Short mmCIF file of C-alpha atoms in Angstrom, two decimals:
data_model
loop_
_atom_site.label_atom_id
_atom_site.label_comp_id
_atom_site.label_asym_id
_atom_site.label_seq_id
_atom_site.Cartn_x
_atom_site.Cartn_y
_atom_site.Cartn_z
CA MET S 257 0.00 0.00 0.00
CA THR S 258 1.38 3.38 -0.98
CA PRO S 259 1.47 5.97 1.82
CA LEU S 260 0.71 8.75 -0.66
CA LEU S 261 -2.60 10.59 -0.92
CA PRO S 262 -3.77 11.24 -3.57
CA ARG S 263 -2.79 7.83 -4.88
CA PRO S 264 -0.13 8.06 -7.61
CA VAL S 265 -0.30 6.57 -11.08
CA SER S 266 2.20 3.89 -10.01
CA TRP S 267 4.07 2.92 -6.85
CA THR S 268 6.73 0.29 -6.39
CA ALA S 269 8.69 -0.43 -3.19
CA ASP S 270 10.89 -3.27 -1.96
CA GLY S 271 9.94 -2.96 1.71
CA THR S 272 13.25 -1.49 2.89
CA GLU S 273 14.20 2.01 4.04
CA VAL S 274 17.13 4.34 3.66
CA ASP S 275 18.33 7.40 5.60
CA PHE S 276 17.51 10.69 3.87
CA ARG S 277 20.40 13.14 4.04
CA GLY S 278 18.91 15.90 1.91
CA ASP S 279 20.41 14.65 -1.38
CA PHE S 280 17.58 15.72 -3.68
CA ARG S 281 18.31 16.10 -7.40
CA VAL S 282 15.88 17.32 -10.03
CA GLU S 283 15.98 16.92 -13.79
CA ARG S 284 13.53 18.35 -16.33
CA VAL S 285 12.16 15.82 -18.80
CA ALA S 286 9.30 15.68 -21.28
CA GLY S 287 6.11 14.28 -19.81
CA PRO S 288 2.50 14.98 -18.83
CA ALA S 289 1.80 18.43 -17.42
CA GLU S 290 2.37 18.59 -13.64
CA GLY S 291 3.91 15.12 -13.76
CA TYR S 292 6.96 13.67 -12.05
CA ARG S 293 8.95 10.51 -11.38
CA LEU S 294 10.47 10.20 -7.91
CA SER S 295 13.08 7.52 -7.15
CA VAL S 296 14.50 6.72 -3.71
CA THR S 297 17.53 4.42 -3.87
CA ARG S 298 20.33 3.42 -1.54
CA ALA S 299 22.99 4.47 -4.03
CA ASP S 300 21.66 7.78 -5.37
CA GLY S 301 19.34 9.13 -2.67
CA VAL S 302 16.30 10.97 -4.03
CA ARG S 303 16.13 11.73 -7.74
CA VAL S 304 13.24 13.51 -9.44
CA GLN S 305 12.38 13.83 -13.09
CA ALA S 306 9.74 16.54 -13.50
CA SER S 307 7.97 17.74 -16.61
CA ASP S 308 7.59 21.31 -15.28
CA ALA S 309 7.81 23.42 -12.13
CA ALA S 310 4.47 22.12 -10.88
CA GLY S 311 5.69 18.54 -11.30
CA GLU S 312 8.75 19.32 -9.21
CA PHE S 313 6.55 20.91 -6.55
CA TYR S 314 4.31 17.85 -6.36
CA ALA S 315 7.36 15.59 -6.19
CA ARG S 316 8.48 17.58 -3.15
CA GLN S 317 5.00 17.15 -1.66
CA ALA S 318 5.31 13.40 -2.21
CA LEU S 319 8.72 13.39 -0.53
CA ARG S 320 7.21 15.25 2.41
CA GLN S 321 4.52 12.59 2.71
CA LEU S 322 7.09 9.79 2.51
CA SER S 323 9.00 11.46 5.36
CA GLY S 324 6.15 10.81 7.82
CA PRO S 325 3.62 12.97 9.71
CA ALA S 326 6.35 14.86 11.60
CA ALA S 327 7.34 16.48 8.29
CA PHE S 328 4.03 18.39 8.43
CA ARG S 329 4.87 20.16 11.68
CA ALA S 330 6.27 23.69 11.85
CA VAL S 331 9.48 22.45 13.44
CA PRO S 332 11.49 20.29 10.99
CA PRO S 333 11.70 16.64 12.01
CA GLY S 334 14.85 14.88 13.11
CA PRO S 335 16.48 12.11 11.08
CA VAL S 336 14.20 10.85 8.31
CA ARG S 337 14.04 7.40 6.83
CA LEU S 338 12.42 6.96 3.43
CA PRO S 339 11.08 3.84 1.78
CA VAL S 340 13.17 2.63 -1.14
CA CYS S 341 10.62 3.20 -3.88
CA GLU S 342 9.72 4.66 -7.23
CA VAL S 343 6.69 6.90 -7.80
CA VAL S 344 5.35 7.86 -11.23
CA ASP S 345 2.59 10.41 -11.08
CA HIS S 346 0.59 13.03 -12.92
CA PRO S 347 -2.93 14.42 -12.48
CA ARG S 348 -6.07 13.15 -14.16
CA PHE S 349 -7.78 16.56 -14.48
CA ALA S 350 -6.42 20.03 -15.16
CA TRP S 351 -8.97 21.77 -12.87
CA ARG S 352 -8.83 20.40 -9.32
CA GLY S 353 -10.69 23.01 -7.39
CA ALA S 354 -12.13 24.01 -4.04
CA MET S 355 -14.46 26.95 -3.54
CA LEU S 356 -14.44 28.93 -0.29
CA ASP S 357 -17.41 31.18 0.42
CA VAL S 358 -15.85 34.04 2.36
CA ALA S 359 -18.90 36.26 1.84
CA ARG S 360 -21.31 34.56 4.26
CA HIS S 361 -18.61 34.22 6.93
CA PHE S 362 -15.34 36.08 6.55
CA LEU S 363 -12.18 33.97 6.77
CA PRO S 364 -9.24 36.01 8.12
CA LYS S 365 -6.27 36.29 5.81
CA HIS S 366 -3.95 34.04 7.83
CA ASP S 367 -6.60 31.29 7.73
CA LEU S 368 -7.02 31.81 3.99
CA LEU S 369 -3.27 31.35 3.51
CA ARG S 370 -3.48 28.19 5.61
CA TYR S 371 -6.15 26.84 3.26
CA VAL S 372 -3.88 27.47 0.31
CA ASP S 373 -1.33 25.25 2.04
CA LEU S 374 -3.96 22.56 2.65
CA LEU S 375 -4.98 22.58 -1.01
CA ALA S 376 -1.34 22.27 -2.07
CA VAL S 377 -0.81 19.30 0.27
CA HIS S 378 -3.67 17.57 -1.58
CA ARG S 379 -2.45 18.46 -5.12
CA LEU S 380 -5.49 20.72 -5.61
CA ASN S 381 -4.66 23.62 -7.90
CA VAL S 382 -7.64 26.02 -8.00
CA LEU S 383 -8.94 28.15 -5.13
CA HIS S 384 -12.25 29.72 -6.11
CA LEU S 385 -13.02 32.64 -3.79
CA HIS S 386 -16.69 33.65 -3.52
CA LEU S 387 -16.04 37.26 -2.52
CA THR S 388 -19.50 38.87 -2.58
CA ASP S 389 -23.03 37.92 -1.69
CA ASP S 390 -26.18 39.25 -0.03
CA GLN S 391 -24.53 38.90 3.38
CA GLY S 392 -21.19 40.57 2.75
CA TRP S 393 -18.78 42.26 0.32
CA ARG S 394 -15.15 41.21 0.93
CA PHE S 395 -13.20 42.94 -1.90
CA GLU S 396 -11.73 46.39 -1.30
CA CYS S 397 -12.99 48.62 -4.11
CA ARG S 398 -11.06 51.87 -4.20
CA ARG S 399 -13.33 53.60 -6.70
CA TYR S 400 -16.47 52.72 -4.71
CA PRO S 401 -15.28 52.31 -1.10
CA ARG S 402 -18.82 52.09 0.30
CA LEU S 403 -18.97 48.59 -1.18
CA HIS S 404 -16.59 47.27 1.48
CA GLU S 405 -17.15 49.95 4.12
CA VAL S 406 -20.95 49.49 4.20
CA GLY S 407 -21.38 46.18 2.42
CA GLY S 408 -18.55 44.51 4.34
CA TRP S 409 -20.51 43.97 7.56
CA ARG S 410 -24.00 43.03 8.69
CA ALA S 411 -25.83 43.75 11.92
CA ASP S 412 -26.73 40.15 12.76
CA SER S 413 -26.61 36.59 11.40
CA ARG S 414 -29.04 33.74 11.25
CA PHE S 415 -27.95 30.88 13.55
CA GLY S 416 -29.04 27.55 12.18
CA ASP S 417 -31.67 27.16 9.50
CA ARG S 418 -33.69 30.26 8.67
CA ARG S 419 -36.98 28.46 9.38
CA SER S 420 -36.05 28.27 13.08
CA GLY S 421 -35.90 32.05 13.46
CA GLY S 422 -32.71 31.94 15.54
CA THR S 423 -30.04 34.65 15.31
CA THR S 424 -26.61 35.21 16.85
CA GLY S 425 -27.41 38.73 18.01
CA ARG S 426 -24.00 40.07 17.01
CA PRO S 427 -22.53 41.89 14.00
CA HIS S 428 -20.27 40.11 11.53
CA GLY S 429 -17.89 41.57 8.97
CA GLY S 430 -14.52 42.00 7.38
CA HIS S 431 -12.95 42.55 4.00
CA TYR S 432 -9.64 41.92 2.25
CA THR S 433 -7.60 44.87 1.07
CA GLN S 434 -6.27 44.65 -2.44
CA ASP S 435 -2.80 44.20 -0.99
CA ASP S 436 -4.12 41.31 1.13
CA LEU S 437 -5.47 39.62 -1.97
CA ARG S 438 -2.31 40.22 -3.99
CA GLU S 439 -0.46 38.49 -1.16
CA VAL S 440 -2.86 35.54 -1.30
CA VAL S 441 -2.48 35.31 -5.08
CA ALA S 442 1.33 35.35 -4.88
CA TYR S 443 1.40 32.86 -1.99
CA ALA S 444 -0.89 30.54 -3.91
CA ALA S 445 1.08 30.87 -7.16
CA ALA S 446 4.25 29.78 -5.34
CA ARG S 447 2.34 26.60 -4.48
CA HIS S 448 0.91 26.16 -7.98
CA VAL S 449 -2.59 27.14 -6.91
CA THR S 450 -4.53 29.55 -9.13
CA VAL S 451 -6.96 31.87 -7.35
CA VAL S 452 -10.23 32.44 -9.24
CA PRO S 453 -12.15 35.43 -7.79
CA GLU S 454 -15.93 35.72 -8.03
CA ILE S 455 -18.13 38.79 -7.79
CA ASP S 456 -21.73 37.59 -8.06
CA VAL S 457 -24.19 39.34 -10.41
CA PRO S 458 -27.08 40.07 -10.82
CA GLY S 459 -28.43 38.16 -7.80
CA HIS S 460 -26.78 37.62 -4.42
CA SER S 461 -26.01 41.34 -4.48
CA GLN S 462 -27.75 42.81 -1.43
CA ALA S 463 -24.46 43.88 0.20
CA ALA S 464 -23.69 46.02 -2.86
CA ILE S 465 -27.24 47.36 -2.96
CA ALA S 466 -27.00 48.33 0.72
CA ALA S 467 -23.96 50.45 -0.15
CA HIS S 468 -25.43 51.83 -3.40
CA PRO S 469 -29.26 51.59 -3.35
CA GLU S 470 -29.49 52.92 -6.89
CA LEU S 471 -28.07 49.60 -8.15
CA GLY S 472 -30.99 47.47 -6.99
CA ALA S 473 -34.57 46.83 -7.90
CA SER S 474 -35.26 47.86 -4.29
CA GLY S 475 -33.08 48.97 -1.37
CA GLY S 476 -32.44 47.58 2.09
CA PRO S 477 -29.50 46.76 4.38
CA VAL S 478 -26.93 43.99 4.10
CA TRP S 479 -28.93 40.80 4.48
CA THR S 480 -28.83 38.98 7.81
CA ASP S 481 -30.66 35.87 6.59
CA TRP S 482 -29.74 32.86 4.49
CA GLY S 483 -31.48 31.61 1.36
CA ILE S 484 -32.30 33.43 -1.88
CA ASN S 485 -32.89 37.16 -1.67
CA PRO S 486 -35.30 38.25 -4.45
CA ASN S 487 -33.70 41.68 -4.72
CA VAL S 488 -31.41 41.78 -7.77
CA LEU S 489 -29.34 44.34 -9.64
CA ARG S 490 -30.99 46.58 -12.18
CA ALA S 491 -29.96 45.78 -15.73
CA ASP S 492 -29.71 49.40 -16.85
CA GLU S 493 -26.51 50.77 -18.33
CA THR S 494 -25.64 52.73 -15.19
CA ALA S 495 -25.53 49.58 -13.02
CA VAL S 496 -23.68 47.57 -15.64
CA ASP S 497 -21.11 50.32 -16.10
CA PHE S 498 -20.65 50.53 -12.31
CA TYR S 499 -19.79 46.83 -12.27
CA ARG S 500 -17.47 47.16 -15.24
CA HIS S 501 -15.38 49.49 -13.09
CA VAL S 502 -15.53 47.04 -10.17
CA PHE S 503 -14.38 44.15 -12.33
CA ASP S 504 -11.59 46.29 -13.79
CA GLU S 505 -10.21 46.74 -10.28
CA LEU S 506 -10.60 43.01 -9.64
CA LEU S 507 -8.55 42.24 -12.76
CA GLU S 508 -5.71 44.41 -11.47
CA VAL S 509 -5.46 42.20 -8.37
CA PHE S 510 -6.09 38.76 -9.87
CA PRO S 511 -3.92 38.04 -12.93
CA GLY S 512 -5.40 34.61 -13.66
CA GLU S 513 -7.23 33.94 -16.91
CA VAL S 514 -10.54 32.87 -15.34
CA VAL S 515 -12.78 35.34 -13.45
CA GLY S 516 -16.12 34.48 -11.82
CA LEU S 517 -19.28 36.51 -12.39
CA GLY S 518 -21.79 34.32 -10.55
CA GLY S 519 -25.07 34.38 -12.46
CA ASP S 520 -26.87 31.97 -10.10
CA GLU S 521 -30.23 32.05 -8.32
CA ALA S 522 -31.20 35.47 -9.66
CA GLU S 523 -34.98 35.31 -9.58
CA GLY S 524 -36.17 38.09 -11.82
CA GLY S 525 -32.62 38.83 -12.94
CA ASP S 526 -31.90 39.98 -16.45
CA GLY S 527 -29.58 37.85 -18.60
CA ARG S 528 -28.33 41.01 -20.32
CA PHE S 529 -26.38 41.89 -17.16
CA VAL S 530 -24.49 38.58 -17.20
CA ARG S 531 -23.88 38.76 -20.94
CA ARG S 532 -22.50 42.30 -20.85
CA ILE S 533 -20.16 41.59 -17.93
CA ALA S 534 -19.02 38.41 -19.69
CA GLN S 535 -18.33 40.38 -22.84
CA HIS S 536 -16.43 42.98 -20.81
CA LEU S 537 -14.20 40.28 -19.29
CA VAL S 538 -13.48 38.82 -22.72
CA ALA S 539 -12.60 42.27 -24.03
CA ARG S 540 -10.08 42.51 -21.17
CA GLY S 541 -8.50 39.21 -22.19
CA ARG S 542 -10.11 37.03 -19.51
CA ARG S 543 -12.47 34.05 -19.44
CA PRO S 544 -15.83 34.42 -17.66
CA PHE S 545 -16.69 31.69 -15.12
CA GLY S 546 -20.31 31.29 -14.08
CA TRP S 547 -22.67 28.93 -12.34
CA ASP S 548 -24.78 26.87 -14.73
CA GLU S 549 -27.73 29.30 -14.71
CA VAL S 550 -25.65 31.43 -17.09
CA LEU S 551 -26.70 29.01 -19.82
CA ASP S 552 -30.14 30.63 -19.64
CA ALA S 553 -28.80 34.18 -19.99
CA GLY S 554 -28.70 34.06 -23.77
CA PRO S 555 -25.69 33.75 -26.08
CA LEU S 556 -22.46 33.77 -24.07
CA PRO S 557 -18.85 34.19 -25.23
CA ALA S 558 -17.51 30.85 -26.37
CA SER S 559 -14.69 31.06 -23.82
CA THR S 560 -17.09 31.08 -20.85
CA VAL S 561 -16.43 28.31 -18.31
CA VAL S 562 -19.56 26.78 -16.78
CA ALA S 563 -19.67 25.35 -13.25
CA SER S 564 -22.34 22.65 -13.23
CA TRP S 565 -23.82 22.61 -9.72
CA ARG S 566 -27.48 21.67 -10.29
CA GLY S 567 -26.51 18.13 -11.15
CA GLU S 568 -24.48 17.23 -14.22
CA GLU S 569 -27.07 17.74 -16.97
CA PRO S 570 -26.35 21.49 -17.26
CA GLY S 571 -22.67 20.68 -17.67
CA LEU S 572 -23.41 18.22 -20.45
CA ARG S 573 -25.57 20.87 -22.12
CA ALA S 574 -22.73 23.38 -21.82
CA LEU S 575 -20.33 20.91 -23.44
CA GLU S 576 -22.75 20.56 -26.36
CA ARG S 577 -22.63 24.35 -26.76
CA GLY S 578 -18.84 24.30 -26.86
CA HIS S 579 -18.09 25.61 -23.36
CA ASP S 580 -15.49 24.27 -20.98
CA VAL S 581 -17.08 22.72 -17.89
CA VAL S 582 -16.18 22.20 -14.26
CA MET S 583 -18.37 19.61 -12.55
CA CYS S 584 -19.45 20.47 -8.99
CA PRO S 585 -22.90 18.84 -8.52
CA GLU S 586 -24.39 19.66 -5.14
CA GLU S 587 -25.49 16.11 -4.36
CA HIS S 588 -21.86 14.95 -4.49
CA LEU S 589 -19.54 17.90 -3.90
CA TYR S 590 -21.20 20.40 -1.56
CA LEU S 591 -19.09 19.86 1.54
CA ASP S 592 -21.24 22.06 3.78
CA TYR S 593 -23.90 19.33 3.56
CA ARG S 594 -24.30 17.01 6.56
CA GLN S 595 -21.94 14.05 6.79
CA SER S 596 -24.38 11.59 8.37
CA ASP S 597 -27.99 11.42 9.53
CA HIS S 598 -26.91 11.02 13.17
CA PRO S 599 -28.55 13.56 15.54
CA ASP S 600 -25.12 14.74 16.75
CA GLU S 601 -24.20 16.00 13.25
CA PRO S 602 -23.86 19.79 13.67
CA ILE S 603 -26.42 21.98 11.86
CA PRO S 604 -27.67 19.24 9.53
CA VAL S 605 -28.42 20.80 6.15
CA GLY S 606 -28.77 19.39 2.65
CA THR S 607 -28.50 15.75 1.74
CA VAL S 608 -26.23 13.26 3.52
CA THR S 609 -22.85 13.42 1.78
CA THR S 610 -20.50 10.94 3.40
CA LEU S 611 -16.79 10.46 2.92
CA ALA S 612 -17.64 7.39 0.83
CA ASP S 613 -20.11 9.37 -1.29
CA VAL S 614 -17.41 11.87 -2.20
CA TYR S 615 -14.85 9.15 -2.90
CA ARG S 616 -17.27 7.30 -5.19
CA TYR S 617 -18.03 10.37 -7.31
CA GLU S 618 -17.07 10.01 -10.95
CA PRO S 619 -17.52 13.11 -13.15
CA ALA S 620 -19.73 12.67 -16.18
CA ALA S 621 -18.02 13.15 -19.53
CA ALA S 622 -14.72 12.82 -17.67
CA ASP S 623 -12.71 12.83 -20.88
CA ARG S 624 -14.18 16.18 -21.96
CA VAL S 625 -14.51 18.34 -18.84
CA LEU S 626 -11.82 20.60 -17.41
CA GLY S 627 -12.21 18.87 -14.08
CA ALA S 628 -14.25 19.16 -10.90
CA GLN S 629 -14.56 21.31 -7.81
CA ALA S 630 -15.74 20.82 -4.23
CA ASN S 631 -17.70 23.73 -2.76
CA LEU S 632 -17.74 25.00 0.83
CA TRP S 633 -20.62 27.40 1.40
CA THR S 634 -20.34 28.99 4.81
CA GLU S 635 -23.82 29.95 6.01
CA HIS S 636 -23.33 27.38 8.78
CA LEU S 637 -19.52 27.39 8.88
CA ASP S 638 -18.79 30.46 10.97
CA SER S 639 -15.21 29.75 12.06
CA PRO S 640 -12.04 28.06 10.78
CA ARG S 641 -12.78 25.14 13.14
CA ARG S 642 -16.22 24.59 11.59
CA LEU S 643 -14.70 24.89 8.13
CA ASP S 644 -12.12 22.21 8.95
CA TYR S 645 -14.85 19.91 10.22
CA ALA S 646 -16.89 20.23 7.03
CA ALA S 647 -13.96 20.03 4.64
CA PHE S 648 -11.88 17.17 5.98
CA PRO S 649 -11.40 14.37 5.36
CA ARG S 650 -13.97 14.65 2.54
CA LEU S 651 -11.72 17.10 0.67
CA SER S 652 -8.93 14.51 0.93
CA ALA S 653 -11.22 11.99 -0.78
CA PHE S 654 -12.12 14.52 -3.45
CA ALA S 655 -8.43 15.19 -4.11
CA GLU S 656 -8.00 11.55 -5.04
CA VAL S 657 -11.04 11.70 -7.34
CA VAL S 658 -9.56 14.53 -9.41
CA TRP S 659 -5.87 13.57 -9.27
CA SER S 660 -5.66 9.78 -9.34
CA PRO S 661 -6.58 7.17 -11.97
CA PRO S 662 -10.28 6.27 -11.88
CA ASP S 663 -9.84 2.64 -10.75
CA ARG S 664 -10.40 3.42 -7.08
CA ASP S 665 -10.38 0.90 -4.20
CA GLU S 666 -12.45 2.26 -1.32
CA ALA S 667 -11.15 -0.18 1.32
CA GLU S 668 -7.55 0.54 0.37
CA PHE S 669 -8.23 4.28 0.47
CA LEU S 670 -9.73 4.09 3.96
CA ALA S 671 -6.76 2.08 5.23
CA ARG S 672 -4.32 4.58 3.70
CA LEU S 673 -6.32 7.54 5.01
CA THR S 674 -6.40 6.15 8.55
CA GLU S 675 -2.83 4.90 8.75
CA HIS S 676 -1.02 7.67 6.89
CA HIS S 677 -3.08 10.74 6.08
CA LEU S 678 -5.11 11.52 9.18
CA PRO S 679 -1.86 11.71 11.21
CA ARG S 680 -0.65 14.32 8.69
CA LEU S 681 -3.83 16.33 9.22
CA ASP S 682 -3.30 16.01 12.98
CA ALA S 683 0.24 17.37 12.59
CA LEU S 684 -1.11 20.27 10.53
CA GLY S 685 -3.67 21.07 13.22
CA VAL S 686 -6.69 20.32 11.01
CA GLU S 687 -9.80 19.75 13.14
CA TYR S 688 -11.34 17.20 10.79
CA ARG S 689 -14.40 15.09 11.45
CA PRO S 690 -13.40 11.67 12.86
CA LEU S 691 -14.61 8.79 10.73
CA ASP S 692 -16.94 7.58 13.49
CA GLY S 693 -18.62 10.95 14.07
CA PRO S 694 -18.09 14.36 15.69
CA ARG S 695 -16.14 14.87 18.87
CA PRO S 696 -18.27 16.31 21.69
CA TRP S 697 -17.06 19.87 21.05
CA GLN S 698 -17.74 19.55 17.32
CA ALA S 699 -21.45 18.85 17.86
CA LEU S 700 -23.87 21.76 18.13
CA PRO S 701 -26.85 20.35 20.04
CA GLY S 702 -30.05 22.31 19.74
CA VAL S 703 -29.05 24.28 16.63
CA PRO S 704 -31.63 23.31 13.98
CA GLY S 705 -30.77 22.60 10.39
CA PHE S 706 -32.94 21.67 7.44
CA PRO S 707 -32.02 18.17 6.31
CA ARG S 708 -33.25 16.98 2.95
#
């Protein structure tokens, strides 16, 4: 059994070990993108053949895993013994993503940087940041500072499902400065993670409307509830031009090719808004990225990337129209959904999505999609500890789905996860959900959810 997670393309070992003295040599060779070959021998130490810089980075991640859980602590371990082995590896999909919703609950910058590290450990290479929503605006906009000054905080928050009527009774807020986000982008790039920002239009925009009431069909404060707010952006030229300026600032901070414009759950929204922002992004040399409702907005630029969240059928339809697709169906890859039907499961929302459910997911049209993405919506994840609980170890299982060959062995994965990978998460300080259920302090008794 290989100790690596995600599982590599091939693994051979003779059952012996050798002392590692830091003799690590790298050679560039032709091969699959992000691929590498790592050899540990008694005679030559550690040798790596990498097809590119990302391949070398992932080879170093593999070496870290082979060095044992202590290698994941802040203080470097003592003497290391490595298995004599050869690893050949490269990813299955180009897009191996995780979305963090920092709009519903703000994630401080140091915790965001920590998540970049956790994605890199798992060979995930896209961090999709959901920066704006009805409940908060997290991007510093210098031209329109009221967006983050007013839209960046709300007076209260729903606690538990909205049908229960419970609230926290305290304000919540925060935003990232542009310099903060440039730092996150650079930190992620050094770890071969691309940050894809999202500013949601024309729905999920109450925070912006609170700051600039003229943008909305009606006014009102930053929303303190969860669910779908019917108030949407006006589709007149003034509102669209306002957002063109906002996106222009966003493009100065995020150099990546793909930029999110939302487009989801906009009851009464006008498809012209989505189309014109998409056209503006293309004119600026970028690729629009939208949730699958954008398929109903009318003709979109051919370069638009579609995130298929309402099942996989919209993604298949997008492929037929010539769009690139990222699969992220909610029934499989929404990691805020409850992990069991046990009454101790904290704030049980959505359908049961177990570790095994995530591991068994196989993207439709796998040979034609860009890849897949796991989504972490944070209505009920109000702290880094709650985020850890929802994400792990399900995100570890997802990493294997999008990196490793499709011939998965669930029993072998569970053995490898338990013996090798959970101790790494322990060393990293990740407060994951134990396989047999929440620890007492991870449960939230009496906080109602809305299980489906």
